[in-house]
CSV table of C-alpha atoms in Angstrom, one decimal:
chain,number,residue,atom,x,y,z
A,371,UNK,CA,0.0,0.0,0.0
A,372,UNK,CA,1.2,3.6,-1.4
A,373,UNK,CA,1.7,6.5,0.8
A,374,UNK,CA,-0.8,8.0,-1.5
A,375,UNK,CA,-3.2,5.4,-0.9
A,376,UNK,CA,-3.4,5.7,2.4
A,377,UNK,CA,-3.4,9.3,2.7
A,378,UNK,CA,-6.6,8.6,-0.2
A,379,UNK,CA,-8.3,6.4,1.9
A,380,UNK,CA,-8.4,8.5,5.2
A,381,UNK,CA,-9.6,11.3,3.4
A,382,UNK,CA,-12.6,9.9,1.4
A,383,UNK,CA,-13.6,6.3,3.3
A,384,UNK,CA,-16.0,5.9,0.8
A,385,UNK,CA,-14.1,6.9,-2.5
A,386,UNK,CA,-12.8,4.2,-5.4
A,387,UNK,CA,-9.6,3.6,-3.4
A,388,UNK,CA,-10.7,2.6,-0.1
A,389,UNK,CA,-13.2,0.5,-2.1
A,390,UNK,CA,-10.1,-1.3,-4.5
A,391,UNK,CA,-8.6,-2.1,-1.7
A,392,UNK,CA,-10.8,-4.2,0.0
A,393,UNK,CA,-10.6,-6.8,-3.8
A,394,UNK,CA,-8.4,-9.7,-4.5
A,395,UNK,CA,-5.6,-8.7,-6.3
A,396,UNK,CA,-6.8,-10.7,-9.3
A,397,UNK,CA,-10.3,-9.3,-9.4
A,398,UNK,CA,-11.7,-9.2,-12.9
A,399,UNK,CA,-13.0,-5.2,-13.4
A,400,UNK,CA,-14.6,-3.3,-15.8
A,401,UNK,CA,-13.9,0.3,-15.8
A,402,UNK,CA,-17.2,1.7,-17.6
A,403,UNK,CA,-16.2,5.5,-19.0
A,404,UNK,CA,-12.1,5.2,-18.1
A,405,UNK,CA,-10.6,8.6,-17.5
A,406,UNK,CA,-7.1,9.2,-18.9
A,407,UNK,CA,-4.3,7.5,-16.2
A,408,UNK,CA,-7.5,5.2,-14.3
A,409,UNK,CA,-5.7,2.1,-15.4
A,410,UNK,CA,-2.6,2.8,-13.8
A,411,UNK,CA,-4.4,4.1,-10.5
A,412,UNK,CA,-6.3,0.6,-10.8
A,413,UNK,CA,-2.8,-1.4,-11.8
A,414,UNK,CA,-1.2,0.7,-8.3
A,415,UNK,CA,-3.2,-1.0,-6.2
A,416,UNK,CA,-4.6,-4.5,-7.9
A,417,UNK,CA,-1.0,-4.9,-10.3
A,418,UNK,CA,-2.4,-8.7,-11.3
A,419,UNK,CA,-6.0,-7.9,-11.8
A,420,UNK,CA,-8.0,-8.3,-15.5
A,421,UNK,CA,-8.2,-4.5,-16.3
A,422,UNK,CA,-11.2,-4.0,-19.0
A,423,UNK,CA,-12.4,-0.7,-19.9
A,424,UNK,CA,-15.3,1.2,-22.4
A,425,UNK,CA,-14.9,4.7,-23.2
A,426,UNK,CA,-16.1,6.4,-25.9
A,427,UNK,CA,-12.6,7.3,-27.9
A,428,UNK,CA,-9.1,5.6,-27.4
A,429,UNK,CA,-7.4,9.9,-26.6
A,430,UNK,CA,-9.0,8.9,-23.3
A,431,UNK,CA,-7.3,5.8,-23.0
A,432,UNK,CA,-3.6,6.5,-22.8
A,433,UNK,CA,-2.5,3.3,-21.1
A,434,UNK,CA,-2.6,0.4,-23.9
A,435,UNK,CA,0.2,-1.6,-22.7
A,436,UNK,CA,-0.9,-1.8,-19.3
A,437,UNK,CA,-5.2,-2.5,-20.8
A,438,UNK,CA,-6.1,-5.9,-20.7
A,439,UNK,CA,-8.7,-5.5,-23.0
A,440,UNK,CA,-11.1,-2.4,-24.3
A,441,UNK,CA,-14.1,-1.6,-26.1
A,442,UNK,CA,-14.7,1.9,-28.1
A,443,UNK,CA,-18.4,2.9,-28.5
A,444,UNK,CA,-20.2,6.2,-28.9
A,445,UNK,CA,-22.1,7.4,-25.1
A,446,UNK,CA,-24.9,6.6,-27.1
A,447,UNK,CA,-24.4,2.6,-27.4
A,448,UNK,CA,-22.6,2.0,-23.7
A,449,UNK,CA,-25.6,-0.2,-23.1
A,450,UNK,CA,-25.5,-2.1,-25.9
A,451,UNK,CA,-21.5,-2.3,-26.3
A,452,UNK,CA,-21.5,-3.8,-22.5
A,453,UNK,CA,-24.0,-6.0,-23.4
A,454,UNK,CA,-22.0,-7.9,-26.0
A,455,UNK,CA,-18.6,-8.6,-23.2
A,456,UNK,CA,-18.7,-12.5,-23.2
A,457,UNK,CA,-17.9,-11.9,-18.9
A,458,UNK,CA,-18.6,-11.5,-15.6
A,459,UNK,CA,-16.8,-9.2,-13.2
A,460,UNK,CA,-15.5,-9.0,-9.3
A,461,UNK,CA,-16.2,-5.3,-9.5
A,462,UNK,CA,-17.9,-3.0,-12.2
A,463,UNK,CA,-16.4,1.3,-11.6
A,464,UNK,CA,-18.6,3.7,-13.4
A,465,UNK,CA,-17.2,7.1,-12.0
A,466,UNK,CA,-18.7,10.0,-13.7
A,467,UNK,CA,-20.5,8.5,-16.6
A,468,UNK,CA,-23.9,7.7,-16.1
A,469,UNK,CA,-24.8,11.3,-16.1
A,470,UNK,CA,-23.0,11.6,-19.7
A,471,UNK,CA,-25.0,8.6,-21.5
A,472,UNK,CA,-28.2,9.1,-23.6
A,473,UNK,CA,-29.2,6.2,-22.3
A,474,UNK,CA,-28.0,6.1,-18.6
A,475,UNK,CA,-30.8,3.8,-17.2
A,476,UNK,CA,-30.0,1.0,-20.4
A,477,UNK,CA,-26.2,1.5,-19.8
A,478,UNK,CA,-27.0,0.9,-15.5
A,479,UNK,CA,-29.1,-2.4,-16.5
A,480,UNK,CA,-25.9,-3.7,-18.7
A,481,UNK,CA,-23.8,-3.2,-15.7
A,482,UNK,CA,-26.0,-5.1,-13.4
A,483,UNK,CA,-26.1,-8.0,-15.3
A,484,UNK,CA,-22.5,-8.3,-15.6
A,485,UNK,CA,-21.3,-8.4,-12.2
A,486,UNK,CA,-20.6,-11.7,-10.7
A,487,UNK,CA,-22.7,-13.0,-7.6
A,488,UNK,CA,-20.7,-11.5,-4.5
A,489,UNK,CA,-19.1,-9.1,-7.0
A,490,UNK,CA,-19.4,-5.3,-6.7
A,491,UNK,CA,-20.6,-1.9,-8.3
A,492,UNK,CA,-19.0,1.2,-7.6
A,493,UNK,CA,-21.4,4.5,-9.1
A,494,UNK,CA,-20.8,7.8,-8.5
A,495,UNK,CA,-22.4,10.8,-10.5
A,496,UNK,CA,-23.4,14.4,-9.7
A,497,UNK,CA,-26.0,14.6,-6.8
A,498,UNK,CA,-29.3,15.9,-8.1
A,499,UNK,CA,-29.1,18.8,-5.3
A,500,UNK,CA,-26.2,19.9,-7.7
A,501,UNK,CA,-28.3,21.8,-10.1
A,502,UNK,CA,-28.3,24.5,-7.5
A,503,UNK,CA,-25.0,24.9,-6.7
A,504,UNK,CA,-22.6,28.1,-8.0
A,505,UNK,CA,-21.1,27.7,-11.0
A,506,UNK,CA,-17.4,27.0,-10.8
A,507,UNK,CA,-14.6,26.3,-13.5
A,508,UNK,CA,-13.9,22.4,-13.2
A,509,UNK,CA,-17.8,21.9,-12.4
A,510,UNK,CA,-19.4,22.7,-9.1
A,511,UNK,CA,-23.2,23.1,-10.9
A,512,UNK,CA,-24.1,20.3,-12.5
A,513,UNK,CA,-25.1,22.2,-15.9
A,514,UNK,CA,-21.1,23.6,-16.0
A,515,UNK,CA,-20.5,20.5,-18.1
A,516,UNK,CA,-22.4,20.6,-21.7
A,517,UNK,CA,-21.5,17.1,-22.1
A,518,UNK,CA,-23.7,16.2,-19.3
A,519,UNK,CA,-27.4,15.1,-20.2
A,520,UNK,CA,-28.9,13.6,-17.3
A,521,UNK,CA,-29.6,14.5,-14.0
A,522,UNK,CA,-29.2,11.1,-12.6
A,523,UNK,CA,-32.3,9.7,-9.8
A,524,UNK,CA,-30.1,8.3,-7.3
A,525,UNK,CA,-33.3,6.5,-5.4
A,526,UNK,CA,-34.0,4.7,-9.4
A,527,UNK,CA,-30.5,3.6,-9.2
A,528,UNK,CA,-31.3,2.0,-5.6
A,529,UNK,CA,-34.1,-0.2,-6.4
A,530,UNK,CA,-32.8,-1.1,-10.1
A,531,UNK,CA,-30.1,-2.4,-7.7
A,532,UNK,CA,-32.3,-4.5,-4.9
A,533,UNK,CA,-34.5,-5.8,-7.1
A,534,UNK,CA,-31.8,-7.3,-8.9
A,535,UNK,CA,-30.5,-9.0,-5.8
A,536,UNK,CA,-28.0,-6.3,-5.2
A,537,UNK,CA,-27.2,-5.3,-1.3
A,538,UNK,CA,-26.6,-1.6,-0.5
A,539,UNK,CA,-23.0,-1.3,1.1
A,540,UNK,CA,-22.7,2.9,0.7
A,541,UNK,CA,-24.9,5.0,-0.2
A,542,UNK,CA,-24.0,8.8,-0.1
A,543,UNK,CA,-26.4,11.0,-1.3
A,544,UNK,CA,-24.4,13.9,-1.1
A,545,UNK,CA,-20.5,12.9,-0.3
A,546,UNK,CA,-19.1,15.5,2.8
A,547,UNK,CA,-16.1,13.5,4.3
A,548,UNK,CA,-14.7,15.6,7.4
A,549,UNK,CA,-11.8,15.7,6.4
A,550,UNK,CA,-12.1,17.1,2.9
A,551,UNK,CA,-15.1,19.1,4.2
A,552,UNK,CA,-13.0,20.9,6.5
A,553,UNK,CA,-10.3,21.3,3.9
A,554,UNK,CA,-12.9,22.3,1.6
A,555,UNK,CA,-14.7,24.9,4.1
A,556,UNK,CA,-11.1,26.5,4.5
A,557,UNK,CA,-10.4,26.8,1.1
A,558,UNK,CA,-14.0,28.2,0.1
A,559,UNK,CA,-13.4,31.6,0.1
A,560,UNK,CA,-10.2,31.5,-2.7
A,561,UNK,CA,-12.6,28.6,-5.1
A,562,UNK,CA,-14.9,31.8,-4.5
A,563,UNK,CA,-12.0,34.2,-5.8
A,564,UNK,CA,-10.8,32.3,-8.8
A,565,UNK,CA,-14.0,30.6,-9.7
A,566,UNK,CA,-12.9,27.5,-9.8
A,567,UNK,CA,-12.9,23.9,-8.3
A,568,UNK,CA,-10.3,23.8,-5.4
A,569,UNK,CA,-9.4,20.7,-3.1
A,570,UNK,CA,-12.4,19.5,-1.2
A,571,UNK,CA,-14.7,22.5,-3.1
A,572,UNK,CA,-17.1,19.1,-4.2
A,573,UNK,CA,-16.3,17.7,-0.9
A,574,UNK,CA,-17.6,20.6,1.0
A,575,UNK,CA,-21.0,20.9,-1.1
A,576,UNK,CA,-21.8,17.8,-1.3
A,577,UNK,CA,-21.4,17.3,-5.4
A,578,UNK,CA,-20.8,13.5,-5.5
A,579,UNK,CA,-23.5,10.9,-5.2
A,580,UNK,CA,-21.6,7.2,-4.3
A,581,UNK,CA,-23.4,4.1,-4.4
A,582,UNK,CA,-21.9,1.0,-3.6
A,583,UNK,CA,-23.4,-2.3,-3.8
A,584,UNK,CA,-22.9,-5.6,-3.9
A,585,UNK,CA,-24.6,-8.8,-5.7
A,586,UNK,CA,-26.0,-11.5,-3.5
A,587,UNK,CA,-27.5,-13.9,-5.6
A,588,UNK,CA,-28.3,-15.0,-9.1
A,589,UNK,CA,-31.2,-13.2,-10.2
A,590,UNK,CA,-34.4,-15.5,-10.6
């Protein structure tokens, strides 16, 4: 475990790193909407793991060598392009992506039915309280990004998930750890001053929704 990791995990208990580290080492994933440099993050933490990823061009996949495997597909056909991978996974990461897909409920019932039975699903997306947030440069209000086109229903994404024999392990409607709250409350007043996103600015709002779940049973 990294320095970096560490210090990652005490600071958001709940975020994608305290969540990897809990996986065997050799976990199948598949990282649904990779950002540039998530592979290696992944790779830092799970090196022998089955890294499969879905984005919708490869400038946002940087990482070949280190990609076990990757799909291309417009935002329009996630649902259909996850549909087609011949596997099941130990833990399915959709960070930021739902709220960019036409068809974010099709693309959330794909995912479901790809994760293994005790396997996980990490989601997070913009809380729906965001709409009324300022407006900030790196996105503090949800409409700051014209890419984004819907304002996901966190309590939708809740029951798609239980009555597909999914338990609830986190759910954070609107994601405030102390510590980056308090780091984000200090540095309010200069994200004020240069309009823009600072270190713990989301934290201290509230911006990210996180749901993690995992699945119980075969579905009947």
């Amino acid at each position: 475990m990294s320095f970096m990791s560490i210090i990652q995990c005490f600071l958001k208990p709940s975020g994608i790193t305290a969540h990897l580290m809990k996986l065997k080492d050799d976990s199948l994933i598949l990282d649904v909407g990779c950002a540039n440099g998530s592979c290696s993050k992944i790779k830092k933490i799970l090196p022998r793991c089955y890294y499969h990823c879905i984005d919708i061009n490869k400038q946002n996949i940087n990482e070949m060598k280190k990609i076990n495997d990757y799909m291309i597909s417009s935002s329009r056909d996630f649902s259909r392009a996850i549909s087609r991978i011949n596997r099941e996974f130990d833990c399915i990461i959709s960070k930021h992506n739902l709220e960019h897909c036409e068809d974010w409920k099709g693309t959330l019932n794909s995912m479901i039915k790809k994760v293994k039975v005790n396997g996980y699903i990490y989601l997070s997306f913009p809380s729906s309280q965001s709409t009324n947030y300022p407006s900030r440069k790196g996105t503090l209000n949800f409409y700051d990004d014209s890419t984004h086109n819907h304002i996901i229903d966190s309590h939708f994404v809740i029951d798609e998930l239980v009555n597909n024999s999914f338990e609830i392990m986190t759910y954070k409607k609107k994601y405030q750890p102390i510590g980056l709250y308090f780091i984000g409350f200090l540095v309010e007043p200069f994200s004020k001053l240069f309009n823009k996103v600072l270190i713990g600015t989301w934290e201290y709002y509230g911006f990210e929704t996180i749901i993690i779940a995992r699945k119980i049973k075969m579905n009947e």
